[in-house]
Structure formats: C-alpha cells, structure tokens
Amino acid sequence: MAQLTILAGGVGGARFVRGARVLAAAMDLDITVIANTGDDLWLTGLRVCPDLDSLMYSLGGANDTERGWGRAGESERVSAELTAYGVGWPWFTLGDLDLGTHIARTALLRDGLSLTEATERLAARWNLGVRLLPASDDEVETNVEVVDEDGEARLIHFEEWWVRHRGNIPTRRFVQQGLESAVAAPAALEAVASADVVLFAPSNPVVSIGTILTLPGMREALRDTAAPVVGVSPIIGGAAVRGMAELCLRTIGVEVSAAAVGLHYGPRPAGGLLDGWLVDSADPEALGPLHAAGMEARAVPLWMTSDESSAAIVADALSLAAEARTA
Amino acid sequence: MAQLTILAGGVGGARFVRGARVLAAAMDLDITVIANTGDDLWLTGLRVCPDLDSLMYSLGGANDTERGWGRAGESERVSAELTAYGVGWPWFTLGDLDLGTHIARTALLRDGLSLTEATERLAARWNLGVRLLPASDDEVETNVEVVDEDGEARLIHFEEWWVRHRGNIPTRRFVQQGLESAVAAPAALEAVASADVVLFAPSNPVVSIGTILTLPGMREALRDTAAPVVGVSPIIGGAAVRGMAELCLRTIGVEVSAAAVGLHYGPRPAGGLLDGWLVDSADPEALGPLHAAGMEARAVPLWMTSDESSAAIVADALSLAAEARTA
C-alpha cells in the first residue's frame, strides 16, 4: 500500500483530500493529511481549530455544502447566549454543533492529550477514510501586523484579519506567534519521512501550506524524505481560486501567478521543496520558467468542482510524482 | 437601607431569595446572597456552578419552572455532540443555553477574573435585584466517600453521587476537596461583617449551608458580625422538603428533625452560629429544646409555594432577628 501524505489547509484542502480518497481503493493508497494549525485560536476558553475541523466535517460528510464551511444543520443558540453575556467575538459566531467539537477537543487537551491525540479521538467518530494529523501539537498562531487608523502598528489574530476585516486593512506582514518554542508534530514528521509521495494541496501558500512549512523540523523532513514532493497551484489564470491568497501573496511580495508560487516553494534540486508543480491548463506560460528552474511541471485542469474532478487532479499530481521519481 | 445577607444553596435557596426580593422595596432591604460553591465542578473543560446558576436563572426569571431546574426553553444539541464524541458524563446533560453560561464563565476565569468577579459579570445580564456572590473564589468541591460493590471505598463528586446515583449507594462521608488551600471569598466575608441581618435559607444543612460554613474564615465572620443570625428549617414535619437532605443528615449522624438541625448549627451564645431558628407550624415540639438551648425560635408556615409565601417566611425570619437583637 502506497503512503500518500498531503499537506493541506481547510476548505480547499478538504476538496483535494476528498479527491484523493476517491482514488484510495483503486490505487491502494493509505492517505495521511497534515493540517495547518496556524489559524487555531483560544476563543472563550475553547480551542478552535478551523482547518482541522473543515477537513473533519467535509471528509466526514457533515459539512454545510451550501454555506461552504461549518456543519450542516447548524444553529447558534449558545453563541446568542455568549453575546448576551458580552463574551467572545461577536463577528466570529460558533455554531452549536461546531461548539460540541471545540468543547470536546478542549476537554481532551485539558485532560493532557496532545492535539494529535485529541484529533485522533475526535476523528474516530467520523468515517474519514484518511488519517488526520495536526501540523503541530504546539500552539503556533498566525498573527497579522496591521496598521491602525492612527498609524499605529499592532498584531491581530489571522481570523480577526480575515473574518472581521476580510483583509481590508493596511497589512504589513504575517507573524507566527509561538514559533520559538514550537516544533512540527512527531506524527506529522513521521508521515513525511515514511511517505511514498508527498502532495501540497492547492491551499493558501502563505497562511496554510506556508505556516506548516515554518514549523521547525518540517522543511528538513521534506528535504530528507525519499518521496517525491509535488504541489498543486492555488493560482489559476493569474488569480487565486480564493481571494485571500492574493492578499497574502502580495503581503509577502510574491507575484500572483502559478509560476511564481511554484518558484516560491522552490525546486528541490536547488534547495527548495518541490520535485513537481501542477499548474492549470490556463497557465501554460508557467511551464517554461518552472522547467528552467529544474522542476517537473505539467498543465492540467485544476478546478475542483466535484470529488471526481479533484480525483483527476490528484491522479495527475501522482503521475507527475512518478515522473519526478524516475527523472 | 438595611443590609440583608442570605446564605443559600440552589433551587430552594432561590425560592427563599425571591421571597426576600418581594420585601426589598417596602422594607428598604439591600440583599446580598452568598451561594454555595461546593457543587461546582470542571466538566469537559468548563466550570459549572450549579447553585450560582440556579439562583441566577431563577432570580433572572429565566428558569424552567416546570422541570424545576435549568433554563426555560432549553435544548441539548451540544450535549448530543459531546456524547457522539464520547466526552463528558452521559448522565449529566448540559443544556445549550446553560452551556452559554458555563462557557462565558470559563472564558472569564481563564482571563484571570475571580469567581466573584465572573459572577458579577454574568449577573449583570439579568435583572437579579440582589447581589450574587460565590461563597469562595477557590475551588472547594464536595466529594462523597462511597463503597463500591467490591467493598472498596472511593471518592466521587457530589453531583455524581446525587445526579447519577440519587444517593442510592453506600455512603460513608462528605469530604470538601481543596479546603486546605481555600478561604471564603473576601466579598462574601465582607457581606457577613457589614450585614444588619444574616439569614440561612432553608437549604441543605450539610452540602449547601454546611459547605459554606466549612470555608476558612466564614464561621469566624458569622461569630464576629454584629448582625443577628437566623436560620430557616429545611425539615418540615420530620422530613426534608427535598429528600437529599435526609440522606445527607443521616450520613453525618444528625437526626432528621427541625430541632436537631437547629441545634446542629448551634446557639450563638454557646459558641454556635444561630441567634434564632424558624421551624414549621407542624413542628411546635421543636421549640422547647431550642429555647432550652438559648436560641430564639418560632413556629410558622414554611412551605415556599409562591414568592408571596416565601416573602412571609423571610418577614418572619426578620421579625425573629429583631427579637434576637433586642434579647
């Protein structure tokens, strides 16, 4: 059985992993997902892990497909109480079903379980068909340095930057708080080391995949693994599939193009991370610079409109990985 | 304005305090309630305070009067999630609205507020008409030493003893866990010291009033206060209004009678706590022993069937207190 390890953010990552899961039986794949934990936060005493939960709900078939996030059949009775007490973030409403997950996770963490162990316990309820791992057991939270109306710089949590401000606020940089005393989770590192193929989902290259990569130990594990490492571009036709990625890329000074993001990760032979990079059929001009940099690259349809189209993308990524392995 | 301070448990305490509140305007009373915190517990990472919440919901008009506890219009969507995750006590279901209180409280405590401060913040939402104080800011939890089927003694939380087992398990004693490093809350002690009258609600003399009295500093404050201290019997006609009190009294070896409970608190002139003790009209035989022990006592109707009947009991208690003051 081939070990497939996928680095992923939340909603987009979940679509990609659902595609991989379609292939699992036919291709004899054992899938492990390493989820970004940089969006995690303590909110009203509860540990909220947006990307882990997006993956869990989507893979568990419990996600709200109409709204695009959270649980299907959600209600907000508890949040209304919190608002009445003046507690919490009024612009960050937690659903009742979703709160069940946060309370259960927090209880497990307070009992001394690591986030890896707590995630395994929570995931056991759902029939995910993949192993779900947090990128770190330590609390590394993505903060954003923004500039106030009075010109003062201050740090806010990534979720405040995105959910409250939709990124529409002067932004200087992203800061991973807690990184100095954090490491990548042992199980996540092991999943990279023992992989036959590693894929980067087409998730945000800055605050999803990028945050996973900042965790001490993760870059080294990716460089050391015998597995080919192939990524999928989140930029299609010069625009991010999700608008947030464009804002993030601009903030870190990377051009919003399929080639630029691939080169930002960098070709593995030259000290980067990627053996291969999949771009959309609309971006054939990206192939030249990527090949020139020593990276395998191919242009294929990258719109994940169904589990089947996602599966085709994963199959293309695996094919590119096989090519990279023999190259 | 006369300062009235009431020591109280949960549901029965709330009925008594509602009666006091009826009198507040006419009698120019400023009411402070010191609530038992011995039933408090950490459950799934949340701080649950059953007596404080029973008082808050009832005084705030948000209690479920049919069921007799918890919030009106309650639902249990979150608890169903916790059960699905296998987290928490399946026999101790927390309602969604109630969980809002626990989450808000826990968030405030995690922010560094004392339980006294957190309670003030939560109570600000409701129009209580009284000041609500926890007996302690420290975690003192009533445990019960029970005997297993295999003859082994072990400690369980009071809520497990009562809610799960209904006390129907061989019981040795009550143990206040955490007492060695706890003190009564400063605000509660101040409310006793500055009171014009102190009343004991007809709450459980062992695990409600009794637990408040075990808190270091509380007995001293009651002995030192210039205010008369008058209690109301929770035993009517030789039986507890709430069955649990009988079990508790038997466990600590106190006879289930109005006189015995009054004498258990003890007459203040002889080093006890009470200047006066109100018994029910059905218990006139209690008056002799109480008077003989040097305690003011009177037999009046003690059934709290409405706010008005509770108010009459409070008025009788205040009248007895005035008598004790002049005696």
XYZ file of C-alpha atoms in Angstrom:
654
model
C 0.000 0.000 0.000
C 1.437 3.368 -1.035
C 1.698 6.010 1.676
C 0.335 9.316 0.424
C 0.893 12.324 2.683
C -0.918 15.571 1.901
C -0.188 19.000 3.386
C -3.468 20.914 3.477
C -5.378 23.952 4.669
C -9.110 23.911 5.372
C -11.921 24.069 2.847
C -9.800 23.864 -0.346
C -7.601 21.247 1.274
C -10.672 19.187 2.091
C -11.810 19.205 -1.541
C -8.400 17.986 -2.627
C -8.304 15.229 0.011
C -11.821 14.097 -0.963
C -10.436 13.645 -4.453
C -7.531 11.578 -3.143
C -9.963 9.455 -1.169
C -11.861 8.607 -4.365
C -8.629 7.041 -5.686
C -7.631 5.312 -2.444
C -9.144 1.875 -3.071
C -8.268 1.600 -6.776
C -4.710 2.902 -6.304
C -4.156 1.183 -2.938
C -3.402 4.480 -1.189
C -3.024 4.963 2.551
C -3.705 8.674 2.997
C -2.438 10.909 5.783
C -3.394 14.574 5.912
C -1.224 17.121 7.731
C -3.493 20.060 8.520
C -2.467 23.647 9.076
C -2.879 24.676 12.707
C -1.843 28.327 12.307
C -5.474 29.521 12.247
C -6.141 27.846 15.597
C -7.140 30.061 18.475
C -8.410 30.137 22.024
C -11.862 31.684 21.938
C -13.955 31.981 25.104
C -11.763 29.375 26.770
C -12.149 26.871 23.939
C -9.558 25.617 21.460
C -10.853 26.235 17.956
C -9.011 24.589 15.029
C -10.659 25.860 11.824
C -8.664 23.836 9.295
C -8.730 20.545 11.195
C -12.488 20.950 11.600
C -13.118 21.908 7.967
C -11.258 18.756 6.952
C -13.036 16.599 9.522
C -16.531 17.844 8.707
C -16.024 17.661 4.943
C -14.394 14.224 4.970
C -17.000 13.060 7.499
C -19.821 14.235 5.231
C -21.108 16.605 7.929
C -20.146 19.904 6.318
C -22.522 22.610 5.129
C -22.026 22.398 1.374
C -24.280 25.374 0.661
C -22.560 27.823 3.008
C -19.168 26.303 2.212
C -17.978 25.987 5.816
C -19.051 24.595 9.179
C -21.599 21.901 9.979
C -24.769 21.133 8.069
C -27.966 21.811 10.036
C -26.187 24.266 12.287
C -27.839 26.525 14.885
C -26.454 29.307 17.063
C -28.258 29.188 20.404
C -25.111 29.081 22.533
C -23.454 31.960 20.674
C -26.533 34.104 21.280
C -26.040 33.461 24.998
C -22.361 34.421 24.803
C -23.306 37.642 23.037
C -25.922 38.356 25.720
C -23.167 37.959 28.334
C -20.841 40.191 26.294
C -18.267 37.413 25.959
C -16.381 36.375 22.818
C -16.057 37.918 19.361
C -19.483 38.987 18.031
C -18.130 38.756 14.465
C -16.947 35.150 14.959
C -20.067 33.105 15.643
C -19.586 29.495 16.667
C -22.435 27.135 15.789
C -23.896 24.797 18.403
C -22.790 21.590 16.640
C -19.383 23.111 15.960
C -19.108 24.086 19.640
C -19.579 20.429 20.518
C -16.303 19.748 18.699
C -14.483 22.645 20.378
C -15.707 21.669 23.844
C -14.789 18.008 23.310
C -11.342 18.967 21.980
C -10.725 21.381 24.845
C -11.751 18.754 27.389
C -9.323 16.252 25.850
C -6.491 18.826 25.775
C -7.183 19.786 29.418
C -7.005 16.070 30.219
C -3.430 16.158 28.931
C -3.823 14.728 25.423
C -1.722 16.253 22.652
C -3.571 17.865 19.757
C -2.526 14.864 17.642
C -4.154 12.504 20.157
C -7.240 14.701 20.628
C -7.678 14.913 16.839
C -7.497 11.128 16.582
C -10.162 10.807 19.291
C -12.471 13.308 17.583
C -11.900 11.835 14.124
C -12.783 8.346 15.413
C -16.436 9.458 15.460
C -16.408 10.129 11.721
C -15.560 7.721 8.945
C -12.865 9.897 7.369
C -11.088 7.275 5.280
C -7.826 9.139 5.910
C -5.598 9.757 8.906
C -5.937 13.371 10.041
C -2.963 14.970 11.805
C -2.317 18.496 13.053
C 0.901 20.009 11.748
C 1.950 20.798 15.320
C 0.987 19.882 18.867
C 2.267 23.284 19.955
C 0.300 26.500 19.783
C 1.609 28.441 16.804
C -0.885 31.114 15.823
C -0.711 33.227 12.700
C -0.890 36.889 13.633
C -1.057 39.761 11.192
C 0.700 43.065 11.685
C -1.800 45.711 10.611
C -1.725 49.494 10.767
C -4.451 51.252 12.739
C -6.253 54.389 11.590
C -3.910 56.388 13.813
C -0.871 54.867 12.098
C -0.027 52.511 14.961
C 1.126 49.006 14.038
C -0.425 46.162 16.004
C -0.799 42.401 15.806
C -4.207 40.767 15.383
C -5.086 37.107 15.043
C -5.348 35.854 11.492
C -9.037 35.029 11.985
C -9.698 38.622 13.048
C -7.809 39.869 10.000
C -9.802 37.664 7.659
C -13.221 37.037 9.226
C -13.674 40.504 10.725
C -11.764 42.703 8.257
C -11.793 40.452 5.146
C -8.128 41.507 4.846
C -9.331 45.020 4.010
C -6.959 46.816 6.374
C -3.384 48.054 5.811
C -1.288 44.920 6.306
C 2.465 44.705 6.870
C 3.317 41.064 7.483
C 2.338 37.705 8.919
C 3.921 36.615 12.185
C 3.793 33.058 13.521
C 3.389 33.564 17.256
C 4.844 30.820 19.440
C 7.234 29.522 16.809
C 10.273 29.941 19.066
C 9.082 27.175 21.394
C 7.259 25.005 18.832
C 8.098 22.036 16.651
C 6.204 20.134 13.994
C 4.202 17.250 15.480
C 6.175 13.989 15.626
C 3.412 12.066 13.844
C 3.329 14.669 11.064
C 7.104 14.477 10.593
C 6.906 10.689 10.552
C 4.167 10.860 7.904
C 6.523 12.904 5.709
C 9.527 10.661 6.370
C 7.669 7.417 5.626
C 5.659 8.724 2.658
C 5.876 7.300 -0.836
C 4.515 10.562 -2.217
C 4.016 13.966 -0.602
C 1.496 16.381 -2.117
C 0.840 20.038 -1.321
C -2.896 20.693 -1.689
C -3.802 23.877 -3.610
C -4.195 25.650 -0.263
C -3.029 29.127 0.674
C 0.762 29.171 0.082
C 1.282 31.753 2.837
C -1.016 31.104 5.796
C -1.867 27.411 5.206
C 0.970 25.494 3.497
C 3.359 28.345 4.356
C 2.580 28.074 8.064
C 3.054 24.305 8.070
C 6.467 24.862 6.453
C 7.606 27.339 9.134
C 7.282 24.698 11.858
C 10.756 23.671 12.999
C 11.554 20.233 11.588
C 9.093 20.314 8.688
C 11.360 21.718 5.941
C 14.111 19.323 6.986
C 11.693 16.376 6.876
C 10.532 17.384 3.386
C 14.108 17.742 2.165
C 15.135 14.409 3.701
C 12.188 12.245 2.617
C 12.810 9.748 -0.162
C 9.332 10.547 -1.502
C 8.855 12.924 -4.408
C 7.148 16.158 -3.345
C 4.601 17.625 -5.744
C 2.431 20.683 -5.310
C -0.779 21.898 -6.927
C -1.121 25.567 -7.817
C -3.834 27.549 -5.992
C -3.438 30.227 -8.701
C -5.432 29.710 -11.881
C -5.198 32.137 -14.781
C -3.268 34.654 -12.697
C -5.830 34.795 -9.902
C -6.253 32.864 -6.684
C -9.201 30.493 -6.552
C -9.826 32.016 -3.122
C -9.280 35.777 -2.976
C -7.485 35.635 0.333
C -4.409 34.004 -1.203
C -3.853 37.030 -3.452
C -3.805 39.374 -0.454
C -1.428 37.061 1.373
C 0.947 36.677 -1.579
C 1.069 40.446 -2.140
C 1.822 40.967 1.540
C 4.877 38.706 1.341
C 5.906 40.148 -2.050
C 5.249 37.122 -4.251
C 3.652 37.627 -7.659
C 0.159 36.168 -8.049
C 0.944 33.625 -10.760
C 1.174 29.850 -10.939
C 4.878 30.003 -11.815
C 5.777 32.470 -9.069
C 4.130 30.392 -6.327
C 5.858 27.218 -7.573
C 9.198 29.026 -7.594
C 8.413 30.473 -4.136
C 8.325 26.892 -2.800
C 11.414 26.326 -4.933
C 12.853 23.394 -6.872
C 14.166 20.635 -4.644
C 17.420 20.123 -6.577
C 18.268 23.759 -5.779
C 17.458 23.586 -2.063
C 13.729 24.192 -2.475
C 10.885 21.856 -1.591
C 9.214 20.730 -4.827
C 10.058 17.993 -7.298
C 6.992 18.888 -9.312
C 4.326 21.585 -9.652
C 0.956 21.190 -11.285
C -0.484 24.303 -12.952
C -3.827 24.869 -14.639
C -4.381 24.411 -18.364
C -4.960 28.168 -18.475
C -1.372 28.799 -17.331
C 0.842 27.055 -19.927
C 3.255 30.026 -19.849
C 4.201 28.927 -16.311
C 5.810 25.710 -17.579
C 8.855 27.367 -19.162
C 10.183 29.124 -16.036
C 9.426 26.056 -13.895
C 11.267 23.669 -16.210
C 14.120 26.152 -16.465
C 14.376 26.122 -12.662
C 14.696 22.318 -12.708
C 11.167 21.433 -11.618
C 8.837 18.887 -13.206
C 5.682 20.703 -14.272
C 2.508 19.979 -16.170
C -0.589 21.981 -17.111
C -3.922 20.233 -16.399
C -7.445 21.343 -15.391
C -7.293 22.414 -11.711
C -10.876 23.467 -10.914
C -12.160 21.261 -8.078
C -15.869 21.333 -8.913
C -16.610 17.782 -7.724
C -14.916 14.893 -5.957
C -14.307 13.373 -9.402
C -12.550 16.466 -10.799
C -10.482 16.649 -7.582
C -9.612 12.970 -8.016
C -8.377 13.657 -11.561
C -6.095 16.413 -10.206
C -4.707 14.096 -7.530
C -4.128 11.429 -10.202
C -2.244 13.982 -12.303
C -0.173 15.003 -9.272
C 0.661 11.362 -8.562
C 1.609 10.871 -12.195
C 3.905 13.901 -12.016
C 5.395 12.498 -8.816
C 6.125 9.182 -10.571
C 7.812 11.132 -13.352
C 9.870 13.083 -10.817
C 10.904 9.867 -9.109
C 12.295 8.359 -12.309
C 13.831 11.631 -13.509
C -31.091 50.801 53.858
C -30.765 47.576 55.835
C -28.157 45.100 54.622
C -29.623 41.594 54.428
C -27.159 38.787 53.741
C -28.501 35.325 52.906
C -26.532 32.073 52.813
C -28.148 29.841 50.213
C -27.968 26.680 48.135
C -29.529 26.379 44.690
C -33.179 25.786 43.875
C -34.583 26.053 47.437
C -32.268 28.965 48.157
C -33.566 30.732 45.066
C -37.184 30.418 46.258
C -36.230 31.930 49.583
C -34.312 34.808 47.986
C -37.228 35.522 45.631
C -39.324 35.932 48.750
C -36.790 38.349 50.233
C -36.808 40.310 46.996
C -40.571 40.800 47.267
C -39.954 42.629 50.563
C -36.924 44.629 49.398
C -38.643 47.845 48.337
C -41.188 48.004 51.168
C -38.635 47.128 53.857
C -35.748 49.069 52.262
C -33.566 45.954 52.065
C -30.260 45.693 50.232
C -29.917 41.955 49.625
C -26.700 40.009 49.169
C -26.760 36.262 48.512
C -23.793 34.049 49.354
C -24.153 30.937 47.223
C -22.747 27.503 47.929
C -19.917 26.627 45.535
C -19.293 23.094 46.801
C -21.308 21.520 43.966
C -19.139 23.285 41.377
C -17.153 21.133 39.015
C -14.981 21.106 35.930
C -16.873 19.212 33.259
C -15.479 18.861 29.726
C -13.128 21.766 30.403
C -15.916 24.067 31.603
C -16.562 25.447 35.074
C -20.086 24.517 36.087
C -21.577 26.193 39.204
C -24.992 24.591 39.792
C -26.116 26.681 42.780
C -24.934 30.031 41.437
C -26.727 29.271 38.177
C -29.933 28.065 39.826
C -30.013 31.339 41.768
C -29.161 33.428 38.694
C -31.708 31.780 36.409
C -34.499 31.829 38.996
C -33.882 35.421 40.115
C -33.438 36.424 36.464
C -36.784 34.841 35.560
C -35.104 32.502 33.085
C -35.512 29.237 34.975
C -37.570 26.256 33.885
C -40.365 26.322 36.466
C -41.931 23.102 35.192
C -38.805 20.976 35.361
C -37.636 22.785 38.493
C -34.069 23.412 37.351
C -32.097 24.843 34.455
C -33.161 27.304 31.783
C -36.640 27.640 30.279
C -36.807 26.734 26.577
C -33.705 24.585 26.850
C -32.322 22.310 24.126
C -29.472 19.801 24.120
C -27.810 19.905 20.716
C -24.280 20.447 22.031
C -24.536 17.668 24.600
C -25.597 15.248 21.863
C -22.361 16.138 20.053
C -20.309 15.546 23.206
C -21.956 12.166 23.634
C -21.202 11.323 19.988
C -17.533 12.159 20.677
C -17.623 10.066 23.865
C -16.700 13.054 26.001
C -18.275 14.111 29.311
C -20.741 12.438 31.650
C -23.668 10.964 29.707
C -25.832 11.157 32.877
C -25.112 14.878 33.363
C -26.568 16.615 30.329
C -25.839 20.300 29.934
C -28.422 22.305 28.006
C -27.375 24.612 25.184
C -28.498 27.807 26.938
C -26.939 26.632 30.183
C -23.690 25.876 28.320
C -23.616 29.510 27.223
C -23.282 30.424 30.904
C -20.580 27.829 31.551
C -18.564 28.851 28.503
C -18.841 32.554 29.356
C -17.843 31.895 32.972
C -14.913 29.708 31.945
C -13.712 32.346 29.484
C -13.816 34.996 32.220
C -11.988 32.732 34.685
C -9.344 31.907 32.064
C -8.955 35.652 31.541
C -7.935 35.865 35.189
C -11.152 37.052 36.837
C -12.038 35.619 40.234
C -15.297 33.668 40.509
C -16.713 36.664 42.428
C -15.841 38.967 39.505
C -17.005 36.488 36.863
C -20.321 36.028 38.704
C -20.817 39.802 38.806
C -20.179 39.977 35.038
C -22.634 37.164 34.306
C -25.272 38.514 36.698
C -25.085 41.946 35.038
C -27.033 40.460 32.123
C -30.002 39.625 34.342
C -32.013 41.955 36.500
C -31.498 39.995 39.724
C -32.427 42.691 42.232
C -29.851 41.212 44.613
C -26.085 40.973 44.718
C -24.992 37.403 43.982
C -21.696 36.210 45.471
C -19.946 32.843 45.456
C -19.009 31.597 48.922
C -15.436 31.115 47.725
C -13.195 32.096 44.832
C -11.236 28.912 45.438
C -12.167 25.500 44.117
C -13.646 23.557 47.008
C -15.595 20.599 45.691
C -17.817 18.346 47.752
C -16.797 14.750 47.257
C -18.579 11.745 48.696
C -16.835 8.674 50.015
C -18.860 5.736 48.755
C -18.318 1.995 48.912
C -18.091 0.068 45.659
C -19.747 -3.281 45.044
C -16.406 -4.929 45.752
C -16.191 -3.186 49.133
C -13.632 -0.619 48.022
C -14.075 2.935 49.304
C -13.638 5.713 46.754
C -14.412 9.405 46.372
C -16.865 10.640 43.766
C -18.024 14.170 43.048
C -21.200 15.200 44.832
C -23.001 15.668 41.503
C -22.146 12.094 40.538
C -23.422 10.888 43.918
C -26.686 12.753 43.537
C -27.445 13.091 39.821
C -26.135 9.682 38.763
C -26.818 7.575 41.859
C -29.579 9.657 43.536
C -27.613 8.953 46.728
C -28.629 5.299 46.419
C -25.159 3.882 47.098
C -23.450 3.008 50.390
C -22.156 6.358 51.630
C -19.566 6.983 54.340
C -18.945 10.723 54.480
C -18.680 14.028 52.677
C -15.228 15.442 52.004
C -14.583 19.031 50.945
C -11.720 18.682 48.459
C -9.401 21.670 48.235
C -10.302 23.071 51.636
C -6.687 23.097 52.822
C -5.753 25.837 50.357
C -9.099 27.669 50.241
C -10.691 30.601 52.023
C -14.132 32.151 51.917
C -14.359 34.874 49.276
C -13.430 38.341 50.611
C -16.659 39.866 49.296
C -18.713 37.129 50.988
C -16.942 37.689 54.317
C -17.472 41.436 53.975
C -21.186 40.837 53.288
C -21.422 38.950 56.587
C -19.383 41.522 58.525
C -21.377 44.523 57.269
C -24.810 42.868 57.442
C -27.685 44.136 59.560
C -29.244 40.674 59.444
C -27.863 37.321 58.279
C -30.288 34.570 57.251
C -29.656 30.903 56.445
C -32.029 29.857 53.659
C -33.800 26.504 54.215
C -31.129 24.866 52.049
C -29.336 21.581 52.644
C -27.636 21.897 56.066
C -24.827 19.520 55.041
C -23.814 20.081 51.419
C -25.164 23.635 50.865
C -25.109 25.741 54.053
C -22.744 23.216 55.655
C -20.207 23.583 52.867
C -20.324 27.381 53.030
C -19.617 27.108 56.779
C -16.543 24.895 56.281
C -14.779 27.622 54.301
C -11.950 29.061 56.391
C -12.996 32.484 57.668
C -16.762 32.003 57.364
C -17.545 30.719 60.870
C -15.351 33.438 62.364
C -17.125 36.104 60.309
C -20.537 34.801 61.438
C -19.435 34.756 65.076
C -17.945 38.252 64.829
C -20.742 40.032 62.954
C -22.898 42.445 64.935
C -25.899 41.226 62.936
C -28.298 38.659 64.358
C -28.072 35.320 62.530
C -31.344 33.490 61.935
C -31.919 30.236 60.080
C -34.950 28.626 58.497
C -35.504 24.888 58.923
C -35.360 22.742 55.765
C -37.067 19.976 57.791
C -40.851 20.137 57.983
C -42.832 17.605 59.998
C -39.769 15.415 60.490
C -38.936 15.144 56.791
C -36.768 17.165 54.470
C -38.590 19.237 51.866
C -36.002 17.826 49.458
C -35.195 14.156 50.009
C -31.484 14.641 49.543
C -31.153 16.490 52.864
C -32.354 13.433 54.775
C -29.658 11.249 53.218
C -27.043 13.896 53.958
C -28.125 14.368 57.585
C -28.121 10.622 58.213
C -24.640 10.358 56.704
C -23.269 12.911 59.170
C -25.301 11.428 62.056
C -27.764 14.252 62.638
C -31.400 13.418 63.365
C -33.868 14.479 60.665
C -35.869 16.956 62.753
C -36.280 20.718 62.826
C -34.851 20.892 66.362
C -31.837 18.680 65.631
C -30.776 20.722 62.598
C -31.114 23.983 64.544
C -29.034 22.539 67.360
C -26.535 21.199 64.814
C -25.844 24.808 63.763
C -25.881 25.582 67.489
C -26.924 28.535 69.619
C -24.664 31.550 69.244
C -24.405 32.288 72.984
C -22.894 28.809 73.410
C -20.354 29.087 70.599
C -22.769 28.072 67.824
C -23.918 30.159 64.872
C -27.626 30.916 65.323
C -29.441 33.607 67.298
C -32.747 32.295 66.017
C -34.290 29.322 64.194
C -37.585 29.285 62.375
C -39.431 25.958 62.351
C -42.645 24.985 60.636
C -46.058 25.186 62.320
C -46.078 21.373 62.111
C -43.040 21.184 64.393
C -44.077 23.007 67.606
C -42.332 20.321 69.695
C -39.030 21.678 68.354
C -39.457 24.985 70.212
C -38.841 23.587 73.717
C -35.366 22.126 73.063
C -34.364 25.195 71.034
C -35.428 27.643 73.747
C -33.751 25.474 76.346
C -30.504 25.711 74.367
C -30.720 29.525 74.428
C -31.957 30.083 70.877
C -34.846 32.295 69.783
C -37.335 30.107 67.930
C -40.785 30.403 66.414
C -43.108 28.036 64.539
C -44.620 29.470 61.336
C -45.701 28.053 57.948
C -42.515 27.200 55.994
C -43.803 25.815 52.674
C -42.471 28.034 49.859
C -45.273 27.518 47.334
C -45.084 31.020 45.851
C -42.976 34.169 46.043
C -45.576 35.555 48.450
C -45.404 32.600 50.845
C -41.587 32.796 50.681
C -41.813 36.514 51.442
C -43.899 35.781 54.521
C -41.230 33.355 55.746
C -38.494 35.935 55.221
C -40.605 38.512 57.090
C -40.977 36.054 59.972
C -37.229 35.415 59.966
C -36.538 39.157 60.031
C -39.000 39.561 62.884
C -37.242 36.797 64.810
C -33.923 38.507 64.093
C -35.268 41.791 65.532
C -36.373 39.869 68.613
C -32.930 38.276 68.933
C -31.277 41.683 68.603
C -33.257 43.143 71.485
C -33.000 39.999 73.615
